[in-house]
Each structure stands twice: as structure tokens, then as C-alpha cells.
């Protein structure tokens, strides 16, 4: 395996643990409120990592198109996707939600990568 595959495994584990932590409160608070707190905490951690590393200056080199792609990704994925995922775990068991969620995630991402970026399957 190469580093990308290990990073993907780490990502899957991080998402799973994160949503296992959120599950007990998902029925007590709105998905939007929970996601707002999650994103705020993530922003604080990101700033705490980026500023001391000296990589903050690298953020100024994004052009308008790259910035639009990043914002679009955030709105669709982190905004709407995470809110729907939090809502889904409040309505159903994680053991049901996650296989459906990630199976469709895998299939749709693979299909879009083939169509949009001419990637091989």
C-alpha cells in the first residue's frame, strides 16, 4: 500500500469514531447545531496547526477558481452532507447508516471520477 491508501484508512477510522461520539447526542440537538459546533472545533484545531507550522502564507496563492471549488466542496460535502449524515444517525442505527452511506459514496465518487476526470476504474 502507498501513503494515499493509508491516509484513506485513517480517514475512514476518524469519520467512524467522530460519528460514534456524536451518536448519543444526535437525537437531543439539531443536526445543524451539532455540525456548527463540529466545524467550529475543527477550525480552531486547523488554525492551531497551520499557524505554528508556517504554512498560512500558502493559503494566499489560491486563485478565484480554486477558491470557488473549495467553497463549493465545503457547502455540498461538509455543509449539506455532514448535516444529512448527522440527521441520519439520529433516525437510524450507525450500523445501518454507515454501510449505505459509504457504499453509495464509493459508487458515486467512482462513477463521477470516471465521467468527470477520465480516471480508470
PDB file of C-alpha atoms in Angstrom:
ATOM      1  CA  UNK A   1       0.000   0.000   0.000  1.00  0.00           C
ATOM      2  CA  UNK A   2       1.091   3.551  -0.573  1.00  0.00           C
ATOM      3  CA  UNK A   3       0.584   6.587   1.611  1.00  0.00           C
ATOM      4  CA  UNK A   4      -2.717   7.547  -0.063  1.00  0.00           C
ATOM      5  CA  UNK A   5      -4.312   4.232   0.872  1.00  0.00           C
ATOM      6  CA  UNK A   6      -3.108   4.523   4.470  1.00  0.00           C
ATOM      7  CA  UNK A   7      -4.499   8.054   4.605  1.00  0.00           C
ATOM      8  CA  UNK A   8      -7.849   6.722   3.332  1.00  0.00           C
ATOM      9  CA  UNK A   9      -7.914   4.097   6.093  1.00  0.00           C
ATOM     10  CA  UNK A  10      -7.135   6.781   8.672  1.00  0.00           C
ATOM     11  CA  UNK A  11      -9.874   8.985   7.234  1.00  0.00           C
ATOM     12  CA  UNK A  12     -12.451   6.202   7.475  1.00  0.00           C
ATOM     13  CA  UNK A  13     -11.489   5.461  11.072  1.00  0.00           C
ATOM     14  CA  UNK A  14     -11.584   9.156  12.018  1.00  0.00           C
ATOM     15  CA  UNK A  15     -15.059   9.633  10.488  1.00  0.00           C
ATOM     16  CA  UNK A  16     -16.341   6.467  12.184  1.00  0.00           C
ATOM     17  CA  UNK A  17     -15.031   7.440  15.617  1.00  0.00           C
ATOM     18  CA  UNK A  18     -16.277  11.002  15.179  1.00  0.00           C
ATOM     19  CA  UNK A  19     -19.811   9.907  14.401  1.00  0.00           C
ATOM     20  CA  UNK A  20     -19.795   7.281  17.163  1.00  0.00           C
ATOM     21  CA  UNK A  21     -19.038  10.133  19.559  1.00  0.00           C
ATOM     22  CA  UNK A  22     -21.862  12.268  18.112  1.00  0.00           C
ATOM     23  CA  UNK A  23     -24.497   9.482  18.031  1.00  0.00           C
ATOM     24  CA  UNK A  24     -25.637   9.776  21.688  1.00  0.00           C
ATOM     25  CA  UNK A  25     -26.456  13.495  21.341  1.00  0.00           C
ATOM     26  CA  UNK A  26     -27.803  13.351  17.779  1.00  0.00           C
ATOM     27  CA  UNK A  27     -31.400  12.966  18.970  1.00  0.00           C
ATOM     28  CA  UNK A  28     -31.138  15.775  21.548  1.00  0.00           C
ATOM     29  CA  UNK A  29     -29.844  18.578  19.317  1.00  0.00           C
ATOM     30  CA  UNK A  30     -30.409  19.597  15.709  1.00  0.00           C
ATOM     31  CA  UNK A  31     -28.020  18.333  13.060  1.00  0.00           C
ATOM     32  CA  UNK A  32     -27.268  21.934  12.070  1.00  0.00           C
ATOM     33  CA  UNK A  33     -26.292  22.848  15.653  1.00  0.00           C
ATOM     34  CA  UNK A  34     -24.080  19.794  16.035  1.00  0.00           C
ATOM     35  CA  UNK A  35     -22.407  20.389  12.675  1.00  0.00           C
ATOM     36  CA  UNK A  36     -21.818  24.045  13.571  1.00  0.00           C
ATOM     37  CA  UNK A  37     -20.001  23.064  16.745  1.00  0.00           C
ATOM     38  CA  UNK A  38     -18.026  20.353  14.926  1.00  0.00           C
ATOM     39  CA  UNK A  39     -16.920  22.790  12.219  1.00  0.00           C
ATOM     40  CA  UNK A  40     -16.005  25.454  14.773  1.00  0.00           C
ATOM     41  CA  UNK A  41     -13.878  22.987  16.724  1.00  0.00           C
ATOM     42  CA  UNK A  42     -12.243  21.754  13.512  1.00  0.00           C
ATOM     43  CA  UNK A  43     -11.439  25.344  12.507  1.00  0.00           C
ATOM     44  CA  UNK A  44      -9.772  26.005  15.875  1.00  0.00           C
ATOM     45  CA  UNK A  45      -7.663  22.840  15.564  1.00  0.00           C
ATOM     46  CA  UNK A  46      -6.738  23.688  11.967  1.00  0.00           C
ATOM     47  CA  UNK A  47      -5.617  27.208  12.897  1.00  0.00           C
ATOM     48  CA  UNK A  48      -3.640  25.821  15.844  1.00  0.00           C
ATOM     49  CA  UNK A  49      -1.793  23.515  13.427  1.00  0.00           C
ATOM     50  CA  UNK A  50      -1.386  25.838  10.431  1.00  0.00           C
ATOM     51  CA  UNK A  51      -0.094  28.977  12.174  1.00  0.00           C
ATOM     52  CA  UNK A  52       2.804  27.354  14.074  1.00  0.00           C
ATOM     53  CA  UNK A  53       3.760  25.308  11.003  1.00  0.00           C
ATOM     54  CA  UNK A  54       4.291  28.485   8.975  1.00  0.00           C
ATOM     55  CA  UNK A  55       2.037  27.268   6.162  1.00  0.00           C
ATOM     56  CA  UNK A  56      -0.501  30.090   6.467  1.00  0.00           C
ATOM     57  CA  UNK A  57       1.211  32.041   3.679  1.00  0.00           C
ATOM     58  CA  UNK A  58       0.458  29.181   1.280  1.00  0.00           C
ATOM     59  CA  UNK A  59      -3.245  29.958   1.533  1.00  0.00           C
ATOM     60  CA  UNK A  60      -2.808  33.292  -0.246  1.00  0.00           C
ATOM     61  CA  UNK A  61      -1.875  31.636  -3.543  1.00  0.00           C
ATOM     62  CA  UNK A  62      -5.347  30.262  -4.294  1.00  0.00           C
ATOM     63  CA  UNK A  63      -6.894  31.818  -7.367  1.00  0.00           C
ATOM     64  CA  UNK A  64     -10.579  32.656  -7.615  1.00  0.00           C
ATOM     65  CA  UNK A  65     -11.405  29.377  -9.401  1.00  0.00           C
ATOM     66  CA  UNK A  66      -9.652  27.223  -6.789  1.00  0.00           C
ATOM     67  CA  UNK A  67     -11.364  29.184  -4.038  1.00  0.00           C
ATOM     68  CA  UNK A  68     -14.753  28.630  -5.705  1.00  0.00           C
ATOM     69  CA  UNK A  69     -14.089  24.873  -5.927  1.00  0.00           C
ATOM     70  CA  UNK A  70     -13.108  24.733  -2.260  1.00  0.00           C
ATOM     71  CA  UNK A  71     -16.169  26.716  -1.166  1.00  0.00           C
ATOM     72  CA  UNK A  72     -18.447  24.572  -3.350  1.00  0.00           C
ATOM     73  CA  UNK A  73     -16.959  21.420  -1.874  1.00  0.00           C
ATOM     74  CA  UNK A  74     -17.445  22.759   1.641  1.00  0.00           C
ATOM     75  CA  UNK A  75     -21.070  23.732   1.040  1.00  0.00           C
ATOM     76  CA  UNK A  76     -22.020  20.419  -0.559  1.00  0.00           C
ATOM     77  CA  UNK A  77     -19.852  17.983   1.400  1.00  0.00           C
ATOM     78  CA  UNK A  78     -19.094  19.474   4.773  1.00  0.00           C
ATOM     79  CA  UNK A  79     -22.260  21.547   4.961  1.00  0.00           C
ATOM     80  CA  UNK A  80     -25.150  19.589   3.493  1.00  0.00           C
ATOM     81  CA  UNK A  81     -23.507  16.135   3.556  1.00  0.00           C
ATOM     82  CA  UNK A  82     -22.441  16.239   7.190  1.00  0.00           C
ATOM     83  CA  UNK A  83     -25.781  17.686   8.291  1.00  0.00           C
ATOM     84  CA  UNK A  84     -27.643  14.890   6.499  1.00  0.00           C
ATOM     85  CA  UNK A  85     -25.284  12.298   7.951  1.00  0.00           C
ATOM     86  CA  UNK A  86     -25.813  13.584  11.490  1.00  0.00           C
ATOM     87  CA  UNK A  87     -29.580  13.591  10.919  1.00  0.00           C
ATOM     88  CA  UNK A  88     -29.449  10.048   9.542  1.00  0.00           C
ATOM     89  CA  UNK A  89     -27.653   8.685  12.620  1.00  0.00           C
ATOM     90  CA  UNK A  90     -30.277  10.341  14.813  1.00  0.00           C
ATOM     91  CA  UNK A  91     -33.001   8.448  12.924  1.00  0.00           C
ATOM     92  CA  UNK A  92     -31.323   5.057  12.416  1.00  0.00           C
ATOM     93  CA  UNK A  93     -28.547   2.904  13.824  1.00  0.00           C
ATOM     94  CA  UNK A  94     -24.998   3.678  12.716  1.00  0.00           C
ATOM     95  CA  UNK A  95     -24.654   0.008  11.759  1.00  0.00           C
ATOM     96  CA  UNK A  96     -27.330   0.621   9.099  1.00  0.00           C
ATOM     97  CA  UNK A  97     -26.425   4.171   8.098  1.00  0.00           C
ATOM     98  CA  UNK A  98     -22.708   3.671   7.514  1.00  0.00           C
ATOM     99  CA  UNK A  99     -22.835   0.742   5.076  1.00  0.00           C
ATOM    100  CA  UNK A 100     -25.443   2.564   2.989  1.00  0.00           C
ATOM    101  CA  UNK A 101     -23.646   5.890   3.240  1.00  0.00           C
ATOM    102  CA  UNK A 102     -20.190   4.682   2.302  1.00  0.00           C
ATOM    103  CA  UNK A 103     -21.332   2.170  -0.314  1.00  0.00           C
ATOM    104  CA  UNK A 104     -23.143   4.920  -2.193  1.00  0.00           C
ATOM    105  CA  UNK A 105     -20.267   7.312  -1.520  1.00  0.00           C
ATOM    106  CA  UNK A 106     -17.851   4.844  -3.098  1.00  0.00           C
ATOM    107  CA  UNK A 107     -20.058   4.115  -6.099  1.00  0.00           C
ATOM    108  CA  UNK A 108     -20.983   7.725  -6.830  1.00  0.00           C
ATOM    109  CA  UNK A 109     -17.437   9.053  -6.316  1.00  0.00           C
ATOM    110  CA  UNK A 110     -16.038   6.337  -8.588  1.00  0.00           C
ATOM    111  CA  UNK A 111     -18.626   6.992 -11.292  1.00  0.00           C
ATOM    112  CA  UNK A 112     -18.076  10.755 -11.149  1.00  0.00           C
ATOM    113  CA  UNK A 113     -14.283  10.315 -11.254  1.00  0.00           C
ATOM    114  CA  UNK A 114     -14.617   8.235 -14.423  1.00  0.00           C
ATOM    115  CA  UNK A 115     -17.034  10.667 -16.081  1.00  0.00           C
ATOM    116  CA  UNK A 116     -15.523  13.973 -14.960  1.00  0.00           C
ATOM    117  CA  UNK A 117     -11.806  13.176 -14.786  1.00  0.00           C
ATOM    118  CA  UNK A 118     -11.413  10.194 -17.148  1.00  0.00           C
ATOM    119  CA  UNK A 119      -9.993   8.089 -14.314  1.00  0.00           C
ATOM    120  CA  UNK A 120      -9.760   4.331 -14.805  1.00  0.00           C
ATOM    121  CA  UNK A 121     -11.838   2.061 -12.612  1.00  0.00           C
TER     122      UNK A 121
END
